[in-house]
């Protein structure tokens, strides 16, 4: 698997810097034929593992910024594979949703079964959200 696509976002995966540059250049060439361009300002690279820092890539004759983490489809990805950052972010988002629904939780008019259902679909779904895997 070399790429993961979602709407107008694409994640390119490669084992070497040269392979990744080629994967970046090919779509750029095809996009130009259609009058489209890849935005180097919105494009980021992240190296996972490896002993040496990767030489920067380029798109549209501009250097692509290398980052140590970024958000893709609501998940925070880090170069060291740390899931705690993503977990904490999800818990924070769920807490915010829970607080915004305080009037519902304290309402005597709404029955307990409805509150449980709302909790499951609004709060728990934020914590447990997993983007669909490529190809599903």
CSV table of N, CA and C in Angstrom, one decimal:
chain,number,residue,atom,x,y,z
A,1,UNK,N,0.9,-1.2,0.0
A,1,UNK,CA,0.0,0.0,0.0
A,1,UNK,C,0.9,1.2,0.0
A,2,UNK,N,0.7,2.1,-0.9
A,2,UNK,CA,1.5,3.3,-1.0
A,2,UNK,C,0.8,4.6,-0.7
A,3,UNK,N,-0.6,4.5,-0.7
A,3,UNK,CA,-1.3,5.8,-0.4
A,3,UNK,C,-2.7,5.5,0.3
A,4,UNK,N,-3.1,6.5,1.0
A,4,UNK,CA,-4.4,6.4,1.6
A,4,UNK,C,-5.1,7.7,1.2
A,5,UNK,N,-6.3,7.6,0.6
A,5,UNK,CA,-7.0,8.7,0.0
A,5,UNK,C,-8.3,9.0,0.8
A,6,UNK,N,-8.6,10.3,1.0
A,6,UNK,CA,-9.9,10.7,1.5
A,6,UNK,C,-10.2,12.1,1.0
A,7,UNK,N,-11.3,12.2,0.3
A,7,UNK,CA,-11.7,13.4,-0.4
A,7,UNK,C,-10.5,14.0,-1.1
A,8,UNK,N,-10.1,15.2,-0.8
A,8,UNK,CA,-9.0,15.8,-1.5
A,8,UNK,C,-7.7,15.7,-0.8
A,9,UNK,N,-7.6,14.8,0.3
A,9,UNK,CA,-6.4,14.5,1.0
A,9,UNK,C,-5.8,13.2,0.6
A,10,UNK,N,-4.5,13.1,0.6
A,10,UNK,CA,-3.8,11.9,0.3
A,10,UNK,C,-2.6,11.7,1.2
A,11,UNK,N,-2.5,10.5,1.7
A,11,UNK,CA,-1.3,10.2,2.5
A,11,UNK,C,-0.4,9.2,1.7
A,12,UNK,N,0.8,9.6,1.4
A,12,UNK,CA,1.7,8.8,0.7
A,12,UNK,C,2.6,8.1,1.6
A,13,UNK,N,2.8,6.8,1.4
A,13,UNK,CA,3.7,6.0,2.2
A,13,UNK,C,4.8,5.4,1.4
A,14,UNK,N,6.1,5.5,1.9
A,14,UNK,CA,7.2,5.0,1.2
A,14,UNK,C,8.3,4.6,2.2
A,15,UNK,N,9.2,3.7,1.8
A,15,UNK,CA,10.3,3.3,2.7
A,15,UNK,C,11.5,4.1,2.5
A,16,UNK,N,11.7,4.9,1.4
A,16,UNK,CA,12.8,5.7,1.2
A,16,UNK,C,12.4,7.1,0.8
A,17,UNK,N,13.3,8.1,1.0
A,17,UNK,CA,13.1,9.4,0.7
A,17,UNK,C,12.9,9.6,-0.8
A,18,UNK,N,13.7,8.9,-1.6
A,18,UNK,CA,13.5,9.0,-3.1
A,18,UNK,C,12.2,8.4,-3.6
A,19,UNK,N,11.8,7.3,-3.0
A,19,UNK,CA,10.5,6.8,-3.3
A,19,UNK,C,9.3,7.7,-3.0
A,20,UNK,N,9.4,8.4,-1.9
A,20,UNK,CA,8.4,9.3,-1.5
A,20,UNK,C,8.4,10.6,-2.4
A,21,UNK,N,9.6,11.0,-2.8
A,21,UNK,CA,9.7,12.2,-3.7
A,21,UNK,C,9.0,11.8,-5.1
A,22,UNK,N,9.3,10.6,-5.5
A,22,UNK,CA,8.6,10.1,-6.8
A,22,UNK,C,7.1,10.0,-6.6
A,23,UNK,N,6.6,9.5,-5.5
A,23,UNK,CA,5.2,9.4,-5.2
A,23,UNK,C,4.6,10.8,-5.2
A,24,UNK,N,5.3,11.8,-4.8
A,24,UNK,CA,4.9,13.2,-4.7
A,24,UNK,C,4.9,13.8,-6.1
A,25,UNK,N,5.9,13.6,-6.9
A,25,UNK,CA,6.1,14.2,-8.2
A,25,UNK,C,5.1,13.6,-9.2
A,26,UNK,N,4.8,12.3,-9.2
A,26,UNK,CA,3.8,11.8,-10.2
A,26,UNK,C,2.4,12.4,-10.1
A,27,UNK,N,1.8,12.5,-8.9
A,27,UNK,CA,0.5,13.2,-8.9
A,27,UNK,C,0.6,14.6,-9.3
A,28,UNK,N,1.7,15.3,-8.9
A,28,UNK,CA,1.9,16.7,-9.3
A,28,UNK,C,1.9,16.9,-10.8
A,29,UNK,N,2.6,16.0,-11.5
A,29,UNK,CA,2.6,16.0,-13.0
A,29,UNK,C,1.3,15.8,-13.6
A,30,UNK,N,0.5,14.8,-13.1
A,30,UNK,CA,-0.8,14.5,-13.6
A,30,UNK,C,-1.8,15.7,-13.3
A,31,UNK,N,-1.7,16.3,-12.1
A,31,UNK,CA,-2.5,17.4,-11.7
A,31,UNK,C,-2.3,18.6,-12.6
A,32,UNK,N,-1.1,18.9,-13.0
A,32,UNK,CA,-0.8,20.0,-13.9
A,32,UNK,C,-1.5,19.9,-15.2
A,33,UNK,N,-1.7,18.6,-15.7
A,33,UNK,CA,-2.4,18.4,-17.0
A,33,UNK,C,-3.8,18.8,-16.9
A,34,UNK,N,-4.4,18.8,-15.7
A,34,UNK,CA,-5.8,19.2,-15.5
A,34,UNK,C,-5.9,20.6,-14.9
A,35,UNK,N,-4.8,21.3,-14.9
A,35,UNK,CA,-4.8,22.7,-14.3
A,35,UNK,C,-4.9,22.8,-12.8
A,36,UNK,N,-4.5,21.7,-12.2
A,36,UNK,CA,-4.5,21.7,-10.7
A,36,UNK,C,-3.1,21.7,-10.2
A,37,UNK,N,-2.9,22.0,-8.9
A,37,UNK,CA,-1.6,22.0,-8.3
A,37,UNK,C,-1.6,21.5,-6.9
A,38,UNK,N,-0.5,21.0,-6.5
A,38,UNK,CA,-0.3,20.5,-5.1
A,38,UNK,C,0.2,21.7,-4.3
A,39,UNK,N,-0.5,22.0,-3.2
A,39,UNK,CA,-0.1,23.1,-2.3
A,39,UNK,C,1.1,22.7,-1.4
A,40,UNK,N,2.3,23.2,-1.7
A,40,UNK,CA,3.4,22.9,-0.8
A,40,UNK,C,3.2,23.4,0.6
A,41,UNK,N,2.5,24.5,0.8
A,41,UNK,CA,2.2,25.1,2.1
A,41,UNK,C,1.3,24.1,2.9
A,42,UNK,N,0.4,23.4,2.3
A,42,UNK,CA,-0.5,22.5,3.0
A,42,UNK,C,0.0,21.1,3.1
A,43,UNK,N,1.1,20.8,2.4
A,43,UNK,CA,1.7,19.5,2.4
A,43,UNK,C,2.8,19.3,3.4
A,44,UNK,N,2.7,18.2,4.1
A,44,UNK,CA,3.7,17.9,5.2
A,44,UNK,C,4.3,16.6,5.0
A,45,UNK,N,5.5,16.4,5.5
A,45,UNK,CA,6.1,15.0,5.6
A,45,UNK,C,6.4,14.7,7.0
A,46,UNK,N,6.4,13.4,7.3
A,46,UNK,CA,6.8,12.9,8.6
A,46,UNK,C,7.5,11.6,8.5
A,47,UNK,N,8.7,11.6,9.0
A,47,UNK,CA,9.5,10.4,9.0
A,47,UNK,C,9.3,9.6,10.3
A,48,UNK,N,9.0,8.3,10.1
A,48,UNK,CA,8.7,7.4,11.2
A,48,UNK,C,9.9,6.5,11.3
A,49,UNK,N,10.6,6.5,12.4
A,49,UNK,CA,11.8,5.7,12.6
A,49,UNK,C,13.0,6.2,11.7
A,50,UNK,N,14.0,5.4,11.6
A,50,UNK,CA,15.2,5.8,10.9
A,50,UNK,C,16.2,6.5,11.7
A,51,UNK,N,17.4,6.3,11.4
A,51,UNK,CA,18.5,6.9,12.1
A,51,UNK,C,18.8,8.3,11.8
A,52,UNK,N,18.7,8.6,10.5
A,52,UNK,CA,19.1,10.0,10.0
A,52,UNK,C,17.8,10.8,9.6
A,53,UNK,N,18.0,12.1,9.8
A,53,UNK,CA,16.9,13.0,9.4
A,53,UNK,C,16.8,12.9,7.8
A,54,UNK,N,15.6,13.0,7.3
A,54,UNK,CA,15.3,12.9,5.9
A,54,UNK,C,15.6,14.3,5.3
A,55,UNK,N,16.2,14.3,4.1
A,55,UNK,CA,16.4,15.5,3.3
A,55,UNK,C,15.0,15.9,2.9
A,56,UNK,N,14.7,17.2,3.0
A,56,UNK,CA,13.4,17.7,2.6
A,56,UNK,C,12.9,17.4,1.2
A,57,UNK,N,11.7,17.1,1.1
A,57,UNK,CA,11.1,16.9,-0.3
A,57,UNK,C,10.6,18.2,-0.8
A,58,UNK,N,10.2,18.2,-2.1
A,58,UNK,CA,9.7,19.4,-2.7
A,58,UNK,C,8.4,19.1,-3.5
A,59,UNK,N,7.6,20.1,-3.6
A,59,UNK,CA,6.4,20.1,-4.5
A,59,UNK,C,6.2,21.5,-5.0
A,60,UNK,N,5.8,21.6,-6.3
A,60,UNK,CA,5.7,22.8,-7.0
A,60,UNK,C,6.9,23.7,-6.7
A,61,UNK,N,8.1,23.1,-6.8
A,61,UNK,CA,9.4,23.8,-6.7
A,61,UNK,C,9.5,24.5,-5.3
A,62,UNK,N,8.8,24.0,-4.3
A,62,UNK,CA,8.9,24.5,-3.0
A,62,UNK,C,9.2,23.4,-2.0
A,63,UNK,N,10.0,23.7,-0.9
A,63,UNK,CA,10.3,22.7,0.1
A,63,UNK,C,9.1,22.4,0.9
A,64,UNK,N,8.9,21.1,1.2
A,64,UNK,CA,7.8,20.6,2.0
A,64,UNK,C,8.3,20.5,3.4
A,65,UNK,N,7.5,21.1,4.4
A,65,UNK,CA,7.9,21.1,5.8
A,65,UNK,C,7.8,19.7,6.4
A,66,UNK,N,8.8,19.3,7.1
A,66,UNK,CA,8.8,18.0,7.8
A,66,UNK,C,8.3,18.3,9.3
A,67,UNK,N,7.4,17.5,9.8
A,67,UNK,CA,6.8,17.7,11.1
A,67,UNK,C,7.0,16.4,11.9
A,68,UNK,N,6.8,16.6,13.2
A,68,UNK,CA,6.9,15.4,14.1
A,68,UNK,C,5.5,14.8,14.5
A,69,UNK,N,4.5,15.6,14.1
A,69,UNK,CA,3.1,15.1,14.3
A,69,UNK,C,2.1,15.9,13.5
A,70,UNK,N,1.0,15.3,13.1
A,70,UNK,CA,0.0,16.0,12.4
A,70,UNK,C,-1.4,15.2,12.6
A,71,UNK,N,-2.4,16.0,12.2
A,71,UNK,CA,-3.8,15.4,12.4
A,71,UNK,C,-4.3,15.0,11.0
A,72,UNK,N,-4.7,13.7,10.9
A,72,UNK,CA,-5.3,13.2,9.7
A,72,UNK,C,-6.6,12.5,10.0
A,73,UNK,N,-7.7,12.9,9.4
A,73,UNK,CA,-9.0,12.4,9.6
A,73,UNK,C,-9.3,12.3,11.1
A,74,UNK,N,-9.0,13.3,11.8
A,74,UNK,CA,-9.3,13.4,13.3
A,74,UNK,C,-8.4,12.7,14.2
A,75,UNK,N,-7.4,12.0,13.7
A,75,UNK,CA,-6.4,11.3,14.5
A,75,UNK,C,-5.1,12.0,14.5
A,76,UNK,N,-4.5,12.1,15.7
A,76,UNK,CA,-3.1,12.7,15.7
A,76,UNK,C,-2.1,11.6,15.5
A,77,UNK,N,-1.3,11.7,14.5
A,77,UNK,CA,-0.2,10.8,14.2
A,77,UNK,C,1.1,11.4,14.6
A,78,UNK,N,2.0,10.6,15.3
A,78,UNK,CA,3.3,11.1,15.7
A,78,UNK,C,4.4,10.2,15.1
A,79,UNK,N,5.6,10.8,15.0
A,79,UNK,CA,6.7,10.1,14.4
A,79,UNK,C,7.1,8.9,15.2
A,80,UNK,N,6.9,9.0,16.5
A,80,UNK,CA,7.3,7.9,17.4
A,80,UNK,C,6.1,6.9,17.7
A,81,UNK,N,5.0,7.1,17.0
A,81,UNK,CA,3.8,6.2,17.1
A,81,UNK,C,3.1,6.3,18.5
A,82,UNK,N,3.3,7.4,19.2
A,82,UNK,CA,2.7,7.7,20.5
A,82,UNK,C,1.2,7.8,20.3
A,83,UNK,N,0.4,6.9,21.0
A,83,UNK,CA,-1.1,7.0,20.9
A,83,UNK,C,-1.6,7.8,22.1
A,84,UNK,N,-0.9,8.1,23.1
A,84,UNK,CA,-1.3,8.8,24.3
A,84,UNK,C,-1.8,10.2,23.8
A,85,UNK,N,-1.1,10.9,23.0
A,85,UNK,CA,-1.5,12.2,22.5
A,85,UNK,C,-2.8,12.1,21.8
A,86,UNK,N,-3.1,11.2,20.9
A,86,UNK,CA,-4.3,11.0,20.3
A,86,UNK,C,-5.4,10.7,21.3
A,87,UNK,N,-5.2,9.8,22.2
A,87,UNK,CA,-6.2,9.4,23.2
A,87,UNK,C,-6.6,10.6,24.0
A,88,UNK,N,-5.6,11.4,24.5
A,88,UNK,CA,-5.9,12.6,25.3
A,88,UNK,C,-6.8,13.6,24.5
A,89,UNK,N,-6.5,13.7,23.3
A,89,UNK,CA,-7.2,14.6,22.4
A,89,UNK,C,-8.7,14.2,22.3
A,90,UNK,N,-8.9,12.9,22.1
A,90,UNK,CA,-10.2,12.3,22.0
A,90,UNK,C,-11.0,12.5,23.3
A,91,UNK,N,-10.3,12.2,24.4
A,91,UNK,CA,-11.0,12.4,25.7
A,91,UNK,C,-11.4,13.8,25.9
A,92,UNK,N,-10.5,14.7,25.5
A,92,UNK,CA,-10.8,16.2,25.7
A,92,UNK,C,-12.0,16.6,24.8
A,93,UNK,N,-12.1,16.1,23.6
A,93,UNK,CA,-13.2,16.4,22.7
A,93,UNK,C,-14.5,15.8,23.3
A,94,UNK,N,-14.5,14.6,23.8
A,94,UNK,CA,-15.6,14.0,24.4
A,94,UNK,C,-16.1,14.7,25.6
A,95,UNK,N,-15.1,15.2,26.4
A,95,UNK,CA,-15.5,16.0,27.6
A,95,UNK,C,-16.2,17.2,27.3
A,96,UNK,N,-15.7,17.9,26.2
A,96,UNK,CA,-16.4,19.1,25.7
A,96,UNK,C,-17.8,18.8,25.3
A,97,UNK,N,-18.0,17.7,24.6
A,97,UNK,CA,-19.4,17.4,24.1
A,97,UNK,C,-20.2,17.1,25.4
A,98,UNK,N,-19.7,16.4,26.3
A,98,UNK,CA,-20.4,16.1,27.5
A,98,UNK,C,-20.9,17.3,28.3
A,99,UNK,N,-19.9,18.3,28.4
A,99,UNK,CA,-20.2,19.5,29.1
A,99,UNK,C,-21.3,20.4,28.4
A,100,UNK,N,-21.2,20.4,27.1
A,100,UNK,CA,-22.2,21.1,26.3
A,100,UNK,C,-23.6,20.6,26.4
A,101,UNK,N,-23.7,19.3,26.8
A,101,UNK,CA,-25.0,18.7,26.9
A,101,UNK,C,-25.5,18.6,28.4
A,102,UNK,N,-24.9,19.4,29.2
A,102,UNK,CA,-25.2,19.5,30.7
A,102,UNK,C,-26.7,19.6,30.9
A,103,UNK,N,-27.4,20.5,30.1
A,103,UNK,CA,-28.8,20.7,30.4
A,103,UNK,C,-29.7,19.5,30.1
A,104,UNK,N,-29.2,18.6,29.1
A,104,UNK,CA,-29.9,17.4,28.8
A,104,UNK,C,-29.7,16.4,30.0
A,105,UNK,N,-28.5,16.3,30.5
A,105,UNK,CA,-28.2,15.3,31.5
A,105,UNK,C,-29.0,15.6,32.8
A,106,UNK,N,-29.2,16.9,33.1
A,106,UNK,CA,-29.9,17.3,34.3
A,106,UNK,C,-31.4,17.5,34.1
A,107,UNK,N,-31.9,17.3,32.9
A,107,UNK,CA,-33.3,17.5,32.6
A,107,UNK,C,-34.2,16.4,33.2
A,108,UNK,N,-35.2,16.8,33.9
A,108,UNK,CA,-36.1,15.8,34.5
A,108,UNK,C,-37.2,15.3,33.4
A,109,UNK,N,-37.2,16.0,32.3
A,109,UNK,CA,-38.2,15.7,31.3
A,109,UNK,C,-37.7,14.5,30.4
A,110,UNK,N,-36.4,14.4,30.2
A,110,UNK,CA,-35.8,13.4,29.3
A,110,UNK,C,-35.6,12.2,30.2
A,111,UNK,N,-36.1,11.0,29.7
A,111,UNK,CA,-35.9,9.8,30.5
A,111,UNK,C,-34.5,9.2,30.4
A,112,UNK,N,-34.2,8.3,31.3
A,112,UNK,CA,-32.8,7.8,31.4
A,112,UNK,C,-32.4,7.0,30.2
A,113,UNK,N,-33.2,6.3,29.6
A,113,UNK,CA,-32.9,5.5,28.4
A,113,UNK,C,-32.5,6.4,27.3
A,114,UNK,N,-33.2,7.5,27.1
A,114,UNK,CA,-32.8,8.5,26.1
A,114,UNK,C,-31.5,9.1,26.4
A,115,UNK,N,-31.2,9.5,27.6
A,115,UNK,CA,-30.0,10.1,28.0
A,115,UNK,C,-28.8,9.1,27.8
A,116,UNK,N,-29.0,7.8,28.1
A,116,UNK,CA,-28.0,6.8,27.8
A,116,UNK,C,-27.7,6.7,26.3
A,117,UNK,N,-28.8,6.7,25.5
A,117,UNK,CA,-28.6,6.6,24.0
A,117,UNK,C,-27.9,7.9,23.5
A,118,UNK,N,-28.2,9.0,24.0
A,118,UNK,CA,-27.5,10.3,23.6
A,118,UNK,C,-26.1,10.2,24.0
A,119,UNK,N,-25.8,9.8,25.2
A,119,UNK,CA,-24.4,9.6,25.7
A,119,UNK,C,-23.6,8.7,24.7
A,120,UNK,N,-24.2,7.6,24.4
A,120,UNK,CA,-23.5,6.7,23.5
A,120,UNK,C,-23.2,7.2,22.1
A,121,UNK,N,-24.2,7.9,21.5
A,121,UNK,CA,-24.0,8.4,20.2
A,121,UNK,C,-23.3,9.7,20.1
A,122,UNK,N,-23.2,10.5,21.2
A,122,UNK,CA,-22.6,11.8,21.1
A,122,UNK,C,-21.2,11.8,21.8
A,123,UNK,N,-21.1,11.2,23.0
A,123,UNK,CA,-19.9,11.3,23.8
A,123,UNK,C,-19.0,10.1,23.4
A,124,UNK,N,-19.5,8.9,23.6
A,124,UNK,CA,-18.7,7.7,23.3
A,124,UNK,C,-18.2,7.6,21.9
A,125,UNK,N,-19.1,8.0,21.0
A,125,UNK,CA,-18.7,7.9,19.5
A,125,UNK,C,-17.5,8.8,19.3
A,126,UNK,N,-17.3,9.9,20.0
A,126,UNK,CA,-16.2,10.8,19.8
A,126,UNK,C,-14.9,10.1,20.3
A,127,UNK,N,-15.0,9.5,21.4
A,127,UNK,CA,-13.8,8.8,22.0
A,127,UNK,C,-13.4,7.6,21.2
A,128,UNK,N,-14.4,6.8,20.7
A,128,UNK,CA,-14.0,5.6,20.0
A,128,UNK,C,-14.0,5.7,18.5
A,129,UNK,N,-14.1,6.9,17.9
A,129,UNK,CA,-14.1,7.1,16.5
A,129,UNK,C,-12.9,6.5,15.8
A,130,UNK,N,-13.0,5.7,14.8
A,130,UNK,CA,-11.9,5.2,14.0
A,130,UNK,C,-12.3,5.4,12.6
A,131,UNK,N,-11.4,6.2,11.8
A,131,UNK,CA,-11.7,6.4,10.4
A,131,UNK,C,-11.8,5.0,9.7
A,132,UNK,N,-12.6,5.0,8.7
A,132,UNK,CA,-12.7,3.8,7.9
A,132,UNK,C,-11.4,3.4,7.3
A,133,UNK,N,-11.0,2.1,7.2
A,133,UNK,CA,-9.8,1.8,6.6
A,133,UNK,C,-9.9,1.9,5.1
A,134,UNK,N,-8.7,2.1,4.5
A,134,UNK,CA,-8.7,2.3,3.0
A,134,UNK,C,-9.3,1.1,2.3
A,135,UNK,N,-10.2,1.4,1.4
A,135,UNK,CA,-10.8,0.3,0.6
A,135,UNK,C,-12.1,-0.2,1.1
A,136,UNK,N,-12.5,0.3,2.3
A,136,UNK,CA,-13.8,-0.1,2.9
A,136,UNK,C,-14.9,0.8,2.5
